[in-house]
Amino acid sequence: MSKQVVLTGITTTGTPHLGNYVGAIKPAIESSHDAALSTYYFLADYHALIKCEDPERVHRSSLEIAAAWLALGLDTGNAVFYRQSDVPAVTELTWIISCVTAKGLMNRAHAYKATVAENESQRSQDPDKGITMGLYGYPVLMAADILMFKANKVPVGRDQVQHLEMARDIAQRFNHLYGEHFVLPEAVVDDSTAVLSGLDGRKMSKSYNNTIPLFVPEKQLRKLIMKIKTDSLEPGEPKDPEQSTLFEIYHAFATAEQSAAIRQRYAAGIAWGEMKQLLFTHLNDLLAPARERYEALLADPGHVEKELRRGGERARDLSAPLMDAIRRAVGIRPLS
Ligand code: TRP
């Protein structure tokens, strides 16, 4: 039997934060070490262009994300780690599958619909104001990413589940018309690790501006942790770990025994100030070695570039047979 293919992409618009680590990076790195899986992780830099028109940001984010994944121990001997833009066949495939994708299917995409609804609520003349073809076709590019490598499982956040359904729809339509070329992918949403709260208690997310970057210098890490919202319970009053962002973050980075010990401290009324100090020390000790590797990689982008190029080459080789079959299937092939 062939190995299960696990694939996911990371849009290159931001700096990796604790929430990204817990929800996406850590499980991906674990899977990269699993010899029973065939894993693909890529920087979705074409997707970044849809949300971000700042070239420096896209470029910097690519380096930061790649450096973070490498610093944290991604096994690039096993996993194929590449830049989306280093596999031009992905955009070629995007075009071909867009020709079997119903426009009506894209009309139903949440991200697109939300923008239209926003325009309508502002009584804009044009419901499509600010909507580019990139945003509109976003799910088709994502489907190409996934179908290109015959992914079985695609770990994503809950907000991406609809895109996976669209990828399946598109694959089915293509297969129906041209033969069984594509594997139908499945979204994998891990509810136990999917979301971490941020500084203000809402989901940690760049769009809420409440993140703790994974590799901020020690001083800044302390400062940010001191900012995490707590309630007004006094030292000595029992506290509920389930209602506490400090605990939630601690728990995400702790063993079961460590978490159990902290639960007892909550019951015994640990002071918020002490808990913040404790969380800081715990995280800092845990992250310091990887942070050092991260900083070394940022200072040596050539090394990161080399890793990505090697991954890109593997990805191109791995995509070539399917791309060739797809071209032939639709009637694009040499005349003799
Ligand atoms: N759209 C995904 C996100 O914003 C990123 C992404 C791009 C992706 N292509 C993908 C995820 C393919 C999984 C598979 O999170």
XYZ file of C-alpha atoms and ligand atoms in Angstrom:
351
model
C 0.000 0.000 0.000
C 1.258 3.482 -0.733
C 1.795 5.928 2.105
C -0.835 8.400 3.247
C -0.064 11.819 1.858
C -0.380 14.713 4.305
C -0.062 18.225 2.909
C -0.548 21.739 4.156
C 0.357 25.290 3.146
C 1.198 28.370 5.172
C 0.372 31.793 3.745
C 3.449 34.010 3.894
C 2.023 37.201 5.320
C 3.021 37.055 8.985
C 5.489 36.124 11.681
C 4.931 32.727 13.313
C 3.261 33.019 16.734
C 2.511 30.679 19.616
C -0.927 29.900 18.198
C 0.567 28.866 14.856
C 3.030 26.662 16.684
C 0.451 24.808 18.707
C -2.186 24.562 15.977
C -0.088 23.855 12.921
C 3.674 23.803 13.230
C 4.082 21.307 16.051
C 1.783 18.633 14.610
C 3.363 19.120 11.192
C 6.859 18.670 12.551
C 5.777 15.535 14.371
C 4.289 14.141 11.163
C 7.472 15.007 9.280
C 9.279 12.449 11.453
C 6.714 9.727 10.804
C 8.149 7.370 8.209
C 4.687 5.927 7.567
C 3.575 9.252 6.081
C 4.484 11.139 2.989
C 4.402 14.813 4.033
C 4.360 18.042 2.036
C 4.669 21.458 3.653
C 4.897 24.594 1.605
C 5.018 28.357 1.819
C 1.883 29.589 0.062
C 3.470 32.722 -1.352
C 1.036 33.021 -4.259
C -1.775 32.978 -1.731
C 0.008 35.729 0.180
C -0.386 38.089 -2.795
C -4.146 37.911 -2.383
C -4.051 39.426 1.089
C -0.892 41.434 1.093
C 0.424 44.010 -1.345
C 3.573 44.670 0.619
C 6.418 42.861 -1.174
C 8.814 43.250 1.752
C 6.302 41.620 4.098
C 5.751 38.653 1.792
C 9.477 38.197 1.354
C 10.337 38.583 5.031
C 7.493 36.301 6.078
C 8.760 33.564 3.758
C 12.140 33.683 5.464
C 10.667 33.821 8.969
C 8.287 30.934 8.437
C 10.871 28.742 6.740
C 13.478 29.547 9.412
C 10.993 28.817 12.193
C 10.006 25.426 10.796
C 13.635 24.456 10.276
C 14.698 25.720 13.701
C 11.958 23.661 15.315
C 13.226 20.487 13.741
C 11.225 19.840 10.595
C 12.621 16.676 9.027
C 13.341 17.825 5.501
C 14.810 14.443 4.636
C 11.348 12.970 4.894
C 8.989 15.935 4.377
C 9.021 17.867 1.118
C 9.411 21.490 2.217
C 9.051 24.007 -0.589
C 7.775 27.309 -1.839
C 4.546 27.182 -3.821
C 6.060 29.558 -6.378
C 8.928 27.119 -7.006
C 6.416 24.700 -8.505
C 5.021 26.550 -11.533
C 2.905 23.520 -12.434
C 0.654 24.528 -9.548
C -0.443 27.652 -11.412
C -0.765 25.688 -14.619
C -3.000 23.209 -12.846
C -4.954 26.101 -11.345
C -5.904 27.215 -14.820
C -6.874 23.771 -16.033
C -9.079 23.018 -13.049
C -10.587 26.501 -13.109
C -12.038 25.440 -16.455
C -14.101 22.739 -14.738
C -14.951 24.846 -11.680
C -18.442 26.290 -11.611
C -18.488 30.022 -11.000
C -21.434 29.409 -8.736
C -19.250 27.250 -6.503
C -16.877 30.159 -5.975
C -19.805 32.511 -5.287
C -20.447 30.417 -2.195
C -16.944 30.784 -0.712
C -17.132 32.300 2.802
C -14.263 34.764 2.347
C -15.768 36.124 -0.845
C -19.302 36.214 0.551
C -18.154 38.013 3.682
C -16.560 40.769 1.616
C -19.667 41.161 -0.535
C -21.842 41.292 2.590
C -19.546 43.930 4.056
C -19.836 46.030 0.886
C -23.602 45.692 0.906
C -23.862 46.658 4.555
C -21.901 49.809 3.744
C -24.356 50.540 0.930
C -21.553 50.494 -1.576
C -22.561 50.920 -5.230
C -20.449 47.921 -6.101
C -20.931 44.690 -4.156
C -17.601 43.455 -5.544
C -15.672 46.483 -4.342
C -12.105 45.566 -3.458
C -12.542 41.963 -4.580
C -9.822 40.797 -6.923
C -9.900 37.737 -9.147
C -7.212 36.400 -6.820
C -9.526 36.495 -3.827
C -12.378 35.109 -5.879
C -10.308 32.244 -7.259
C -8.411 31.577 -4.011
C -10.058 28.177 -3.475
C -9.042 27.030 -6.977
C -5.367 27.778 -6.340
C -5.669 25.968 -3.028
C -7.303 22.990 -4.748
C -4.395 22.857 -7.205
C -1.896 22.855 -4.295
C -3.639 19.871 -2.825
C -4.588 17.867 -5.913
C -1.138 18.267 -7.457
C 0.373 15.967 -4.816
C -2.566 13.588 -4.365
C -2.960 14.597 -0.746
C -5.203 12.372 1.366
C -5.190 14.460 4.535
C -4.967 18.219 4.768
C -4.540 19.646 8.281
C -6.187 23.067 8.373
C -8.023 25.476 10.628
C -11.791 25.314 10.799
C -12.081 28.334 8.491
C -10.477 26.317 5.684
C -12.816 23.325 5.753
C -15.040 24.796 3.051
C -12.025 25.111 0.760
C -11.361 21.405 1.159
C -14.939 20.630 0.184
C -14.450 22.771 -2.882
C -11.236 20.934 -3.733
C -13.171 17.668 -3.565
C -15.939 19.055 -5.761
C -13.449 20.243 -8.321
C -11.568 16.930 -8.275
C -14.760 14.971 -8.698
C -15.876 17.104 -11.596
C -12.529 16.708 -13.316
C -12.441 12.965 -12.708
C -15.954 12.620 -14.066
C -15.019 14.441 -17.257
C -11.504 13.175 -17.862
C -10.924 9.995 -15.847
C -9.772 9.210 -12.325
C -6.713 11.413 -12.035
C -7.254 13.168 -8.740
C -7.390 11.818 -5.214
C -10.197 13.290 -3.112
C -8.598 15.070 -0.130
C -9.982 15.298 3.375
C -9.670 18.164 5.829
C -8.190 17.308 9.219
C -9.210 19.706 11.974
C -7.765 18.893 15.358
C -10.069 20.442 17.911
C -7.780 19.677 20.827
C -4.995 21.864 19.498
C -6.607 24.044 16.895
C -6.883 27.360 18.736
C -4.936 29.180 21.390
C -6.127 32.414 22.995
C -4.147 35.612 22.599
C -3.250 38.552 24.844
C -6.847 39.777 25.055
C -8.414 36.337 25.517
C -9.743 36.139 21.963
C -8.327 33.605 19.508
C -4.638 34.359 18.926
C -4.570 35.798 15.441
C -2.658 38.333 13.446
C -5.927 40.000 12.507
C -6.712 40.705 16.176
C -3.228 42.016 16.850
C -3.054 39.915 20.020
C -0.301 37.474 19.191
C 2.844 36.414 20.971
C 5.460 35.776 18.288
C 7.152 32.449 18.763
C 10.690 33.757 18.748
C 10.608 37.251 20.216
C 13.677 38.098 22.279
C 13.442 37.130 25.921
C 12.717 40.629 27.219
C 9.842 41.115 24.838
C 8.473 37.690 25.600
C 8.315 38.622 29.267
C 6.639 41.933 28.459
C 3.994 40.272 26.293
C 3.221 37.597 28.864
C 2.779 40.295 31.506
C 0.118 41.801 29.219
C -2.057 38.686 29.061
C -5.533 39.438 30.319
C -6.622 37.952 33.663
C -9.623 38.522 35.904
C -9.483 40.467 39.163
C -9.262 37.553 41.593
C -6.833 38.245 44.451
C -3.875 36.077 45.464
C -5.131 33.252 47.651
C -8.516 33.028 45.912
C -9.020 29.750 44.022
C -8.948 30.224 40.262
C -10.427 28.253 37.392
C -7.726 27.078 34.977
C -10.352 26.518 32.276
C -11.123 30.255 32.279
C -7.517 31.339 32.146
C -5.500 32.239 29.055
C -2.305 31.884 31.106
C -3.175 28.306 31.908
C -4.285 27.562 28.381
C -0.946 28.660 26.985
C 0.989 26.868 29.704
C -1.001 23.701 29.103
C -0.292 23.797 25.364
C 3.431 23.714 26.099
C 3.477 21.369 29.071
C 3.414 17.675 29.873
C 0.329 16.206 31.529
C 2.134 16.121 34.896
C 3.244 19.732 34.625
C -0.293 20.830 33.804
C -1.709 18.828 36.711
C 0.709 20.535 39.095
C -0.328 23.970 37.862
C -3.995 23.077 38.213
C -3.300 22.476 41.896
C -1.619 25.867 42.185
C -4.765 27.439 40.671
C -6.938 25.649 43.214
C -4.637 26.918 45.953
C -5.034 30.487 44.708
C -1.779 31.250 42.882
C -1.359 35.013 42.275
C -1.661 36.128 38.658
C 1.717 37.842 38.887
C 3.361 34.632 39.959
C 1.593 32.620 37.263
C 2.798 35.083 34.631
C 6.358 34.763 35.854
C 6.017 30.999 35.877
C 4.623 30.903 32.345
C 7.394 33.184 31.136
C 10.134 31.022 32.630
C 8.561 27.848 31.314
C 8.134 29.149 27.753
C 11.474 30.849 27.683
C 13.341 27.717 28.763
C 11.460 25.696 26.205
C 11.892 28.084 23.287
C 15.412 29.359 23.906
C 17.320 26.626 22.026
C 15.067 26.837 18.956
C 15.155 30.640 19.159
C 18.916 30.519 18.940
C 18.740 28.311 15.833
C 16.053 30.606 14.385
C 18.210 33.679 14.829
C 21.162 31.912 13.258
C 18.989 30.984 10.258
C 17.678 34.531 9.853
C 21.282 35.656 9.740
C 22.023 33.048 7.054
C 19.171 33.239 4.534
C 21.350 31.431 1.999
C 21.029 28.253 4.009
C 17.243 28.565 4.180
C 17.147 29.298 0.463
C 19.149 26.149 -0.235
C 16.721 24.019 1.770
C 13.738 25.500 -0.065
C 15.327 25.021 -3.458
C 16.059 21.422 -2.703
C 12.456 20.971 -1.607
C 11.239 22.796 -4.702
C 13.199 20.461 -6.927
C 11.748 17.405 -5.215
C 8.255 18.896 -5.437
C 8.653 19.591 -9.154
C 9.877 16.056 -9.773
C 7.023 14.613 -7.758
C 4.413 16.718 -9.544
C 5.661 16.061 -13.069
C 3.982 12.690 -13.793
C 0.522 13.831 -12.693
C 0.859 17.155 -14.498
C 1.805 15.314 -17.642
C -1.184 12.998 -17.314
C -3.509 15.950 -16.738
C -2.304 17.798 -19.813
C -2.794 14.699 -21.916
C -6.175 14.006 -20.402
C -7.521 17.382 -21.495
C -6.037 17.026 -24.995
C -2.886 19.074 -24.632
C -0.153 16.816 -25.975
C 2.374 16.603 -28.803
C 0.892 16.158 -32.253
C 3.042 13.182 -33.102
N -5.479 28.859 2.649
C -4.658 28.342 3.704
C -4.742 29.264 4.916
O -4.979 30.436 4.783
C -3.209 28.227 3.258
C -3.121 27.265 2.135
C -2.847 27.528 0.840
C -3.314 25.855 2.229
N -2.850 26.397 0.099
C -3.127 25.344 0.921
C -3.616 24.994 3.285
C -3.264 23.987 0.654
C -3.753 23.643 3.007
C -3.578 23.135 1.705
O -4.554 28.786 6.015
